[in-house]
Amino acid sequence: MPANALSQDDIHRYREDGAACLRSVIPMEWIERLRSAVDADMASPGPMRRINTPQGGEGLFFVDFQLWQRHEACRDFVFESPAAELAAQLMDSREVVYYHDHLLVKEPHTPERTPWHHDQPYYPVDGRQIVSFWLPLDPVPRESAVEFVRGSHRWGRWFRPQFFRQGGVDMQVEDTRLEAMPDIEAERSQHEFLSWDMEPGDLIAFHALTVHGAPGNRSSALRRRAWATRWCGEDARYAARAGQISPPLEGHGLRPGDALACEMFPRVLPR
Ligand SMILES: O=C(O)CCC(=O)C(=O)O
């Protein structure tokens, strides 16, 4: 059995439900290094940083991308932590390519929700082997945790991506597959939802088509720093998308149909 072996139940939950909380899979040394990197990033953000709190609003909903390119701890996490091996098992892929990362910080007293969405329509990537790891660096009680619509990655539907800034502005994308996101709040009784109380060291693995959203952080004391990393398997291919993508990663030189591995999207496994 490989080091960092997941249970069959965890793997089954991820594949069936589209989201699974993996307990105590990331050692605390990583969490401590990542906390320092995240705080350094917030003090000196990258070029794609976004503030999703309206000017003068309470709290702070801070978003940034590609920390692995600027912070050693994040880069080391990609290449040396247990994460890639977890991704390989969940996706049932020998190869793992690191696609990108996304920092989402909600400071205490931040009312802004993360709108309901799923991730793949934001990406110029086709394929079923795309897993995200939502890694909280602070304890996260369920009332400020991300919620997932159980099984929605198997609906066979693609929903129009929206920017997270409140008001939900649609991104400009031309794709006949895309439909408007249903009003998940109004449909609550029709779905089953998954969410968890989490401690540092736990992570949520979720499929790129699983519908999810998150409340604000109403806590008066607890920060909610979460670093989401995105990993692809053998079947992922670069895809042409007409219009906006997020994050807007360009300059990789890929053409539609290409396997992803390149300098911007490094192959992490096999090592
Ligand atoms: O942290 C959040 O509020 C949402 C996370 C999310 O949407 C994602 O990682 O795709």
PDB file of C-alpha atoms and ligand atoms in Angstrom:
ATOM      1  CA  MET A   1       0.000   0.000   0.000  1.00  0.00           C
ATOM      2  CA  PRO A   2       1.509   3.431  -0.924  1.00  0.00           C
ATOM      3  CA  ALA A   3       2.259   6.026   1.764  1.00  0.00           C
ATOM      4  CA  ASN A   4      -0.702   8.421   2.066  1.00  0.00           C
ATOM      5  CA  ALA A   5      -3.121   5.668   1.028  1.00  0.00           C
ATOM      6  CA  LEU A   6      -6.757   6.733   1.167  1.00  0.00           C
ATOM      7  CA  SER A   7      -9.485   4.394   2.340  1.00  0.00           C
ATOM      8  CA  GLN A   8     -11.773   2.836  -0.261  1.00  0.00           C
ATOM      9  CA  ASP A   9     -14.600   4.685   1.459  1.00  0.00           C
ATOM     10  CA  ASP A  10     -12.951   8.105   0.923  1.00  0.00           C
ATOM     11  CA  ILE A  11     -12.342   7.287  -2.735  1.00  0.00           C
ATOM     12  CA  HIS A  12     -15.902   6.028  -3.180  1.00  0.00           C
ATOM     13  CA  ARG A  13     -17.361   9.146  -1.504  1.00  0.00           C
ATOM     14  CA  TYR A  14     -15.330  11.431  -3.789  1.00  0.00           C
ATOM     15  CA  ARG A  15     -16.416   9.598  -6.929  1.00  0.00           C
ATOM     16  CA  GLU A  16     -20.074   9.129  -5.967  1.00  0.00           C
ATOM     17  CA  ASP A  17     -20.792  12.364  -4.093  1.00  0.00           C
ATOM     18  CA  GLY A  18     -18.342  14.665  -5.899  1.00  0.00           C
ATOM     19  CA  ALA A  19     -16.868  15.860  -2.581  1.00  0.00           C
ATOM     20  CA  ALA A  20     -15.230  14.156   0.387  1.00  0.00           C
ATOM     21  CA  CYS A  21     -13.635  15.528   3.530  1.00  0.00           C
ATOM     22  CA  LEU A  22     -10.275  13.824   4.081  1.00  0.00           C
ATOM     23  CA  ARG A  23      -9.290  14.049   7.736  1.00  0.00           C
ATOM     24  CA  SER A  24      -5.755  14.803   9.004  1.00  0.00           C
ATOM     25  CA  VAL A  25      -4.077  14.140   5.657  1.00  0.00           C
ATOM     26  CA  ILE A  26      -1.784  17.187   5.635  1.00  0.00           C
ATOM     27  CA  PRO A  27       0.829  17.348   8.413  1.00  0.00           C
ATOM     28  CA  MET A  28       0.829  20.523  10.533  1.00  0.00           C
ATOM     29  CA  GLU A  29       4.330  21.519   9.367  1.00  0.00           C
ATOM     30  CA  TRP A  30       2.822  22.171   5.940  1.00  0.00           C
ATOM     31  CA  ILE A  31      -0.056  24.142   7.422  1.00  0.00           C
ATOM     32  CA  GLU A  32       2.317  26.356   9.386  1.00  0.00           C
ATOM     33  CA  ARG A  33       4.494  27.046   6.359  1.00  0.00           C
ATOM     34  CA  LEU A  34       1.432  27.760   4.208  1.00  0.00           C
ATOM     35  CA  ARG A  35      -0.009  30.176   6.794  1.00  0.00           C
ATOM     36  CA  SER A  36       3.176  32.237   6.629  1.00  0.00           C
ATOM     37  CA  ALA A  37       3.110  32.159   2.829  1.00  0.00           C
ATOM     38  CA  VAL A  38      -0.529  33.256   2.728  1.00  0.00           C
ATOM     39  CA  ASP A  39       0.083  36.152   5.096  1.00  0.00           C
ATOM     40  CA  ALA A  40       3.103  37.199   3.033  1.00  0.00           C
ATOM     41  CA  ASP A  41       0.970  37.009  -0.117  1.00  0.00           C
ATOM     42  CA  MET A  42      -1.762  39.177   1.386  1.00  0.00           C
ATOM     43  CA  ALA A  43       0.883  41.764   2.348  1.00  0.00           C
ATOM     44  CA  SER A  44       2.307  41.693  -1.189  1.00  0.00           C
ATOM     45  CA  PRO A  45      -0.238  40.098  -3.533  1.00  0.00           C
ATOM     46  CA  GLY A  46       0.203  38.769  -7.041  1.00  0.00           C
ATOM     47  CA  PRO A  47      -1.030  40.384 -10.274  1.00  0.00           C
ATOM     48  CA  MET A  48      -4.385  38.528 -10.266  1.00  0.00           C
ATOM     49  CA  ARG A  49      -5.407  39.532  -6.733  1.00  0.00           C
ATOM     50  CA  ARG A  50      -9.108  40.426  -6.336  1.00  0.00           C
ATOM     51  CA  ILE A  51     -10.964  42.030  -3.437  1.00  0.00           C
ATOM     52  CA  ASN A  52     -14.573  40.803  -3.354  1.00  0.00           C
ATOM     53  CA  THR A  53     -15.667  43.089  -0.518  1.00  0.00           C
ATOM     54  CA  PRO A  54     -17.319  46.306  -1.681  1.00  0.00           C
ATOM     55  CA  GLN A  55     -15.411  49.443  -0.804  1.00  0.00           C
ATOM     56  CA  GLY A  56     -16.155  50.441   2.798  1.00  0.00           C
ATOM     57  CA  GLY A  57     -17.754  47.026   3.496  1.00  0.00           C
ATOM     58  CA  GLU A  58     -17.057  45.093   6.694  1.00  0.00           C
ATOM     59  CA  GLY A  59     -14.440  42.347   6.816  1.00  0.00           C
ATOM     60  CA  LEU A  60     -12.437  41.286   3.763  1.00  0.00           C
ATOM     61  CA  PHE A  61     -12.974  38.648   1.061  1.00  0.00           C
ATOM     62  CA  PHE A  62      -9.530  38.434  -0.518  1.00  0.00           C
ATOM     63  CA  VAL A  63      -8.682  36.247  -3.488  1.00  0.00           C
ATOM     64  CA  ASP A  64      -5.377  35.590  -5.214  1.00  0.00           C
ATOM     65  CA  PHE A  65      -3.942  32.972  -7.560  1.00  0.00           C
ATOM     66  CA  GLN A  66      -0.747  31.111  -8.387  1.00  0.00           C
ATOM     67  CA  LEU A  67       0.950  31.335  -5.009  1.00  0.00           C
ATOM     68  CA  TRP A  68       3.074  28.341  -6.026  1.00  0.00           C
ATOM     69  CA  GLN A  69       4.912  30.584  -8.488  1.00  0.00           C
ATOM     70  CA  ARG A  70       5.882  33.161  -5.837  1.00  0.00           C
ATOM     71  CA  HIS A  71       6.137  31.394  -2.460  1.00  0.00           C
ATOM     72  CA  GLU A  72       8.572  28.583  -1.736  1.00  0.00           C
ATOM     73  CA  ALA A  73       6.267  26.876   0.778  1.00  0.00           C
ATOM     74  CA  CYS A  74       3.511  26.674  -1.843  1.00  0.00           C
ATOM     75  CA  ARG A  75       5.856  25.393  -4.505  1.00  0.00           C
ATOM     76  CA  ASP A  76       7.225  22.760  -2.135  1.00  0.00           C
ATOM     77  CA  PHE A  77       3.665  21.752  -1.216  1.00  0.00           C
ATOM     78  CA  VAL A  78       2.929  21.055  -4.888  1.00  0.00           C
ATOM     79  CA  PHE A  79       5.996  18.895  -5.453  1.00  0.00           C
ATOM     80  CA  GLU A  80       6.676  17.360  -2.045  1.00  0.00           C
ATOM     81  CA  SER A  81       3.545  17.187   0.107  1.00  0.00           C
ATOM     82  CA  PRO A  82       1.170  14.181   0.172  1.00  0.00           C
ATOM     83  CA  ALA A  83      -1.310  16.112  -2.022  1.00  0.00           C
ATOM     84  CA  ALA A  84      -0.288  14.784  -5.452  1.00  0.00           C
ATOM     85  CA  GLU A  85      -0.550  11.183  -4.291  1.00  0.00           C
ATOM     86  CA  LEU A  86      -3.993  11.839  -2.860  1.00  0.00           C
ATOM     87  CA  ALA A  87      -5.046  13.346  -6.200  1.00  0.00           C
ATOM     88  CA  ALA A  88      -3.717  10.331  -8.131  1.00  0.00           C
ATOM     89  CA  GLN A  89      -5.767   7.920  -6.021  1.00  0.00           C
ATOM     90  CA  LEU A  90      -8.977   9.935  -6.219  1.00  0.00           C
ATOM     91  CA  MET A  91      -8.737  10.440  -9.991  1.00  0.00           C
ATOM     92  CA  ASP A  92      -7.382   6.921 -10.624  1.00  0.00           C
ATOM     93  CA  SER A  93      -4.597   8.452 -12.684  1.00  0.00           C
ATOM     94  CA  ARG A  94      -0.916   7.522 -12.769  1.00  0.00           C
ATOM     95  CA  GLU A  95      -0.090  11.005 -13.988  1.00  0.00           C
ATOM     96  CA  VAL A  96      -0.873  14.174 -12.016  1.00  0.00           C
ATOM     97  CA  VAL A  97      -0.434  17.641 -13.485  1.00  0.00           C
ATOM     98  CA  TYR A  98      -0.694  20.723 -11.281  1.00  0.00           C
ATOM     99  CA  TYR A  99      -3.116  23.143 -12.893  1.00  0.00           C
ATOM    100  CA  HIS A 100      -3.290  26.179 -10.570  1.00  0.00           C
ATOM    101  CA  ASP A 101      -4.098  27.466  -7.106  1.00  0.00           C
ATOM    102  CA  HIS A 102      -6.581  29.888  -5.680  1.00  0.00           C
ATOM    103  CA  LEU A 103      -6.372  31.597  -2.313  1.00  0.00           C
ATOM    104  CA  LEU A 104      -9.696  32.526  -0.688  1.00  0.00           C
ATOM    105  CA  VAL A 105      -9.518  34.425   2.593  1.00  0.00           C
ATOM    106  CA  LYS A 106     -12.586  35.589   4.480  1.00  0.00           C
ATOM    107  CA  GLU A 107     -11.554  37.634   7.494  1.00  0.00           C
ATOM    108  CA  PRO A 108     -13.859  37.842  10.561  1.00  0.00           C
ATOM    109  CA  HIS A 109     -17.087  39.817   9.987  1.00  0.00           C
ATOM    110  CA  THR A 110     -17.100  39.225   6.212  1.00  0.00           C
ATOM    111  CA  PRO A 111     -20.711  38.906   5.025  1.00  0.00           C
ATOM    112  CA  GLU A 112     -19.944  38.126   1.355  1.00  0.00           C
ATOM    113  CA  ARG A 113     -21.062  34.715   0.143  1.00  0.00           C
ATOM    114  CA  THR A 114     -19.180  32.707  -2.434  1.00  0.00           C
ATOM    115  CA  PRO A 115     -21.920  32.277  -5.057  1.00  0.00           C
ATOM    116  CA  TRP A 116     -23.105  28.821  -6.137  1.00  0.00           C
ATOM    117  CA  HIS A 117     -21.015  27.670  -9.087  1.00  0.00           C
ATOM    118  CA  HIS A 118     -18.923  24.815 -10.370  1.00  0.00           C
ATOM    119  CA  ASP A 119     -15.364  25.238 -11.526  1.00  0.00           C
ATOM    120  CA  GLN A 120     -14.805  23.526 -14.853  1.00  0.00           C
ATOM    121  CA  PRO A 121     -16.650  26.109 -17.000  1.00  0.00           C
ATOM    122  CA  TYR A 122     -14.118  28.681 -15.708  1.00  0.00           C
ATOM    123  CA  TYR A 123     -11.248  26.598 -17.084  1.00  0.00           C
ATOM    124  CA  PRO A 124     -10.040  25.909 -20.637  1.00  0.00           C
ATOM    125  CA  VAL A 125      -9.732  22.233 -19.744  1.00  0.00           C
ATOM    126  CA  ASP A 126     -11.761  19.225 -20.901  1.00  0.00           C
ATOM    127  CA  GLY A 127     -11.745  15.837 -19.189  1.00  0.00           C
ATOM    128  CA  ARG A 128     -13.156  14.175 -16.096  1.00  0.00           C
ATOM    129  CA  GLN A 129      -9.957  13.902 -14.077  1.00  0.00           C
ATOM    130  CA  ILE A 130      -9.843  17.297 -12.361  1.00  0.00           C
ATOM    131  CA  VAL A 131      -9.835  17.426  -8.585  1.00  0.00           C
ATOM    132  CA  SER A 132      -9.586  20.422  -6.246  1.00  0.00           C
ATOM    133  CA  PHE A 133      -8.298  20.347  -2.700  1.00  0.00           C
ATOM    134  CA  TRP A 134      -9.847  22.996  -0.453  1.00  0.00           C
ATOM    135  CA  LEU A 135      -7.328  23.262   2.358  1.00  0.00           C
ATOM    136  CA  PRO A 136      -8.285  25.443   5.319  1.00  0.00           C
ATOM    137  CA  LEU A 137      -5.406  26.920   7.321  1.00  0.00           C
ATOM    138  CA  ASP A 138      -7.679  27.850  10.247  1.00  0.00           C
ATOM    139  CA  PRO A 139     -10.368  25.859  12.031  1.00  0.00           C
ATOM    140  CA  VAL A 140     -13.568  26.267  10.004  1.00  0.00           C
ATOM    141  CA  PRO A 141     -16.923  25.671  11.689  1.00  0.00           C
ATOM    142  CA  ARG A 142     -19.642  24.362   9.421  1.00  0.00           C
ATOM    143  CA  GLU A 143     -21.491  27.707   9.445  1.00  0.00           C
ATOM    144  CA  SER A 144     -18.660  29.304   7.435  1.00  0.00           C
ATOM    145  CA  ALA A 145     -17.647  26.209   5.460  1.00  0.00           C
ATOM    146  CA  VAL A 146     -18.068  25.518   1.748  1.00  0.00           C
ATOM    147  CA  GLU A 147     -21.217  23.495   0.933  1.00  0.00           C
ATOM    148  CA  PHE A 148     -21.450  21.002  -1.933  1.00  0.00           C
ATOM    149  CA  VAL A 149     -24.503  19.716  -3.772  1.00  0.00           C
ATOM    150  CA  ARG A 150     -24.124  15.970  -3.465  1.00  0.00           C
ATOM    151  CA  GLY A 151     -23.774  14.164  -6.813  1.00  0.00           C
ATOM    152  CA  SER A 152     -24.025  17.353  -8.918  1.00  0.00           C
ATOM    153  CA  HIS A 153     -20.807  16.441 -10.805  1.00  0.00           C
ATOM    154  CA  ARG A 154     -22.882  13.668 -12.439  1.00  0.00           C
ATOM    155  CA  TRP A 155     -25.742  15.892 -13.603  1.00  0.00           C
ATOM    156  CA  GLY A 156     -24.193  16.276 -17.081  1.00  0.00           C
ATOM    157  CA  ARG A 157     -24.850  20.017 -16.945  1.00  0.00           C
ATOM    158  CA  TRP A 158     -22.482  22.982 -17.349  1.00  0.00           C
ATOM    159  CA  PHE A 159     -23.406  26.280 -15.713  1.00  0.00           C
ATOM    160  CA  ARG A 160     -22.401  29.758 -16.819  1.00  0.00           C
ATOM    161  CA  PRO A 161     -19.463  31.049 -14.745  1.00  0.00           C
ATOM    162  CA  GLN A 162     -19.810  34.259 -12.781  1.00  0.00           C
ATOM    163  CA  PHE A 163     -17.266  36.488 -11.092  1.00  0.00           C
ATOM    164  CA  PHE A 164     -17.423  36.097  -7.300  1.00  0.00           C
ATOM    165  CA  ARG A 165     -17.830  39.804  -6.667  1.00  0.00           C
ATOM    166  CA  GLN A 166     -21.284  40.372  -5.249  1.00  0.00           C
ATOM    167  CA  GLY A 167     -24.004  40.973  -7.781  1.00  0.00           C
ATOM    168  CA  GLY A 168     -22.823  37.887  -9.674  1.00  0.00           C
ATOM    169  CA  VAL A 169     -21.658  39.343 -12.982  1.00  0.00           C
ATOM    170  CA  ASP A 170     -21.606  36.675 -15.723  1.00  0.00           C
ATOM    171  CA  MET A 171     -18.273  36.065 -17.378  1.00  0.00           C
ATOM    172  CA  GLN A 172     -18.304  36.551 -21.135  1.00  0.00           C
ATOM    173  CA  VAL A 173     -18.061  33.010 -22.471  1.00  0.00           C
ATOM    174  CA  GLU A 174     -19.568  31.588 -25.664  1.00  0.00           C
ATOM    175  CA  ASP A 175     -20.397  27.925 -25.184  1.00  0.00           C
ATOM    176  CA  THR A 176     -23.662  26.274 -26.169  1.00  0.00           C
ATOM    177  CA  ARG A 177     -23.364  23.866 -23.211  1.00  0.00           C
ATOM    178  CA  LEU A 178     -23.737  26.659 -20.682  1.00  0.00           C
ATOM    179  CA  GLU A 179     -26.989  27.318 -18.844  1.00  0.00           C
ATOM    180  CA  ALA A 180     -27.808  29.667 -15.978  1.00  0.00           C
ATOM    181  CA  MET A 181     -27.050  28.359 -12.486  1.00  0.00           C
ATOM    182  CA  PRO A 182     -30.359  27.367 -10.914  1.00  0.00           C
ATOM    183  CA  ASP A 183     -31.414  29.153  -7.724  1.00  0.00           C
ATOM    184  CA  ILE A 184     -29.914  26.556  -5.394  1.00  0.00           C
ATOM    185  CA  GLU A 185     -31.154  28.384  -2.270  1.00  0.00           C
ATOM    186  CA  ALA A 186     -34.729  28.235  -3.540  1.00  0.00           C
ATOM    187  CA  GLU A 187     -34.287  24.551  -4.437  1.00  0.00           C
ATOM    188  CA  ARG A 188     -32.770  23.481  -1.108  1.00  0.00           C
ATOM    189  CA  SER A 189     -35.445  20.884  -0.446  1.00  0.00           C
ATOM    190  CA  GLN A 190     -34.644  19.155  -3.776  1.00  0.00           C
ATOM    191  CA  HIS A 191     -30.946  18.537  -3.035  1.00  0.00           C
ATOM    192  CA  GLU A 192     -28.688  16.943  -0.495  1.00  0.00           C
ATOM    193  CA  PHE A 193     -25.852  19.133   0.789  1.00  0.00           C
ATOM    194  CA  LEU A 194     -22.453  18.194   2.132  1.00  0.00           C
ATOM    195  CA  SER A 195     -20.393  20.358   4.494  1.00  0.00           C
ATOM    196  CA  TRP A 196     -18.089  19.701   7.386  1.00  0.00           C
ATOM    197  CA  ASP A 197     -16.592  21.249  10.521  1.00  0.00           C
ATOM    198  CA  MET A 198     -12.906  21.274   9.682  1.00  0.00           C
ATOM    199  CA  GLU A 199      -9.586  21.459  11.480  1.00  0.00           C
ATOM    200  CA  PRO A 200      -6.221  22.387   9.950  1.00  0.00           C
ATOM    201  CA  GLY A 201      -4.798  19.250   8.339  1.00  0.00           C
ATOM    202  CA  ASP A 202      -8.197  18.241   6.892  1.00  0.00           C
ATOM    203  CA  LEU A 203      -9.048  19.005   3.291  1.00  0.00           C
ATOM    204  CA  ILE A 204     -12.060  18.688   1.020  1.00  0.00           C
ATOM    205  CA  ALA A 205     -11.448  16.927  -2.278  1.00  0.00           C
ATOM    206  CA  PHE A 206     -14.062  17.879  -4.864  1.00  0.00           C
ATOM    207  CA  HIS A 207     -14.659  17.307  -8.551  1.00  0.00           C
ATOM    208  CA  ALA A 208     -14.454  20.267 -10.955  1.00  0.00           C
ATOM    209  CA  LEU A 209     -18.148  19.831 -11.852  1.00  0.00           C
ATOM    210  CA  THR A 210     -19.500  19.624  -8.292  1.00  0.00           C
ATOM    211  CA  VAL A 211     -21.728  22.618  -7.548  1.00  0.00           C
ATOM    212  CA  HIS A 212     -20.619  24.491  -4.429  1.00  0.00           C
ATOM    213  CA  GLY A 213     -20.953  27.799  -2.614  1.00  0.00           C
ATOM    214  CA  ALA A 214     -20.061  29.237   0.781  1.00  0.00           C
ATOM    215  CA  PRO A 215     -21.535  31.611   3.331  1.00  0.00           C
ATOM    216  CA  GLY A 216     -19.621  34.622   4.609  1.00  0.00           C
ATOM    217  CA  ASN A 217     -17.483  34.456   7.712  1.00  0.00           C
ATOM    218  CA  ARG A 218     -19.673  35.802  10.523  1.00  0.00           C
ATOM    219  CA  SER A 219     -17.161  34.876  13.228  1.00  0.00           C
ATOM    220  CA  SER A 220     -15.850  37.806  15.245  1.00  0.00           C
ATOM    221  CA  ALA A 221     -12.503  36.100  15.881  1.00  0.00           C
ATOM    222  CA  LEU A 222     -11.751  33.274  13.452  1.00  0.00           C
ATOM    223  CA  ARG A 223     -10.026  33.998  10.174  1.00  0.00           C
ATOM    224  CA  ARG A 224     -10.975  31.699   7.290  1.00  0.00           C
ATOM    225  CA  ARG A 225      -7.859  31.304   5.184  1.00  0.00           C
ATOM    226  CA  ALA A 226      -8.310  28.563   2.581  1.00  0.00           C
ATOM    227  CA  TRP A 227      -5.875  27.605  -0.147  1.00  0.00           C
ATOM    228  CA  ALA A 228      -7.459  25.651  -3.018  1.00  0.00           C
ATOM    229  CA  THR A 229      -5.171  23.695  -5.338  1.00  0.00           C
ATOM    230  CA  ARG A 230      -6.296  22.130  -8.660  1.00  0.00           C
ATOM    231  CA  TRP A 231      -4.883  18.885 -10.026  1.00  0.00           C
ATOM    232  CA  CYS A 232      -5.499  17.096 -13.335  1.00  0.00           C
ATOM    233  CA  GLY A 233      -5.091  13.500 -14.501  1.00  0.00           C
ATOM    234  CA  GLU A 234      -4.258  11.758 -17.736  1.00  0.00           C
ATOM    235  CA  ASP A 235      -7.513  12.531 -19.532  1.00  0.00           C
ATOM    236  CA  ALA A 236      -7.290  16.332 -19.124  1.00  0.00           C
ATOM    237  CA  ARG A 237      -6.789  18.250 -22.353  1.00  0.00           C
ATOM    238  CA  TYR A 238      -6.336  21.934 -23.077  1.00  0.00           C
ATOM    239  CA  ALA A 239      -9.563  23.203 -24.666  1.00  0.00           C
ATOM    240  CA  ALA A 240     -10.417  26.240 -26.735  1.00  0.00           C
ATOM    241  CA  ARG A 241     -12.880  28.521 -24.924  1.00  0.00           C
ATOM    242  CA  ALA A 242     -14.398  31.522 -26.676  1.00  0.00           C
ATOM    243  CA  GLY A 243     -14.312  34.384 -24.184  1.00  0.00           C
ATOM    244  CA  GLN A 244     -13.141  34.840 -20.622  1.00  0.00           C
ATOM    245  CA  ILE A 245     -11.499  32.205 -18.455  1.00  0.00           C
ATOM    246  CA  SER A 246     -10.526  32.355 -14.792  1.00  0.00           C
ATOM    247  CA  PRO A 247      -7.820  32.518 -13.696  1.00  0.00           C
ATOM    248  CA  PRO A 248      -6.574  34.106 -16.942  1.00  0.00           C
ATOM    249  CA  LEU A 249      -3.436  31.981 -17.320  1.00  0.00           C
ATOM    250  CA  GLU A 250      -1.832  32.684 -20.654  1.00  0.00           C
ATOM    251  CA  GLY A 251       1.510  32.265 -22.379  1.00  0.00           C
ATOM    252  CA  HIS A 252       1.711  28.482 -21.894  1.00  0.00           C
ATOM    253  CA  GLY A 253       1.790  27.780 -25.636  1.00  0.00           C
ATOM    254  CA  LEU A 254      -0.775  24.949 -25.487  1.00  0.00           C
ATOM    255  CA  ARG A 255      -3.139  24.250 -28.370  1.00  0.00           C
ATOM    256  CA  PRO A 256      -6.619  22.712 -28.130  1.00  0.00           C
ATOM    257  CA  GLY A 257      -6.337  18.960 -27.624  1.00  0.00           C
ATOM    258  CA  ASP A 258      -2.856  19.107 -26.066  1.00  0.00           C
ATOM    259  CA  ALA A 259      -2.092  17.251 -22.854  1.00  0.00           C
ATOM    260  CA  LEU A 260      -1.632  19.879 -20.138  1.00  0.00           C
ATOM    261  CA  ALA A 261       1.862  19.244 -18.825  1.00  0.00           C
ATOM    262  CA  CYS A 262       4.157  22.201 -19.534  1.00  0.00           C
ATOM    263  CA  GLU A 263       6.163  24.731 -17.544  1.00  0.00           C
ATOM    264  CA  MET A 264       3.049  26.572 -16.339  1.00  0.00           C
ATOM    265  CA  PHE A 265       1.171  23.342 -15.537  1.00  0.00           C
ATOM    266  CA  PRO A 266       3.937  21.077 -14.246  1.00  0.00           C
ATOM    267  CA  ARG A 267       3.764  17.293 -14.183  1.00  0.00           C
ATOM    268  CA  VAL A 268       4.050  16.302 -10.519  1.00  0.00           C
ATOM    269  CA  LEU A 269       3.549  12.524 -10.826  1.00  0.00           C
ATOM    270  CA  PRO A 270       5.168  10.270 -11.776  1.00  0.00           C
ATOM    271  CA  ARG A 271       8.041  11.955  -9.947  1.00  0.00           C
TER     272      ARG A 271
HETATM  273  O1  LIG B   1     -13.574  29.265  -0.313  1.00  0.00           O
HETATM  274  C1  LIG B   1     -14.639  29.536  -0.840  1.00  0.00           C
HETATM  275  O2  LIG B   1     -15.431  30.350  -0.371  1.00  0.00           O
HETATM  276  C2  LIG B   1     -15.055  28.866  -2.124  1.00  0.00           C
HETATM  277  C3  LIG B   1     -14.024  27.948  -2.702  1.00  0.00           C
HETATM  278  C4  LIG B   1     -14.272  27.631  -4.139  1.00  0.00           C
HETATM  279  O3  LIG B   1     -15.229  28.044  -4.729  1.00  0.00           O
HETATM  280  C5  LIG B   1     -13.313  26.794  -4.843  1.00  0.00           C
HETATM  281  O4  LIG B   1     -12.267  26.427  -4.288  1.00  0.00           O
HETATM  282  O5  LIG B   1     -13.579  26.472  -6.030  1.00  0.00           O
END
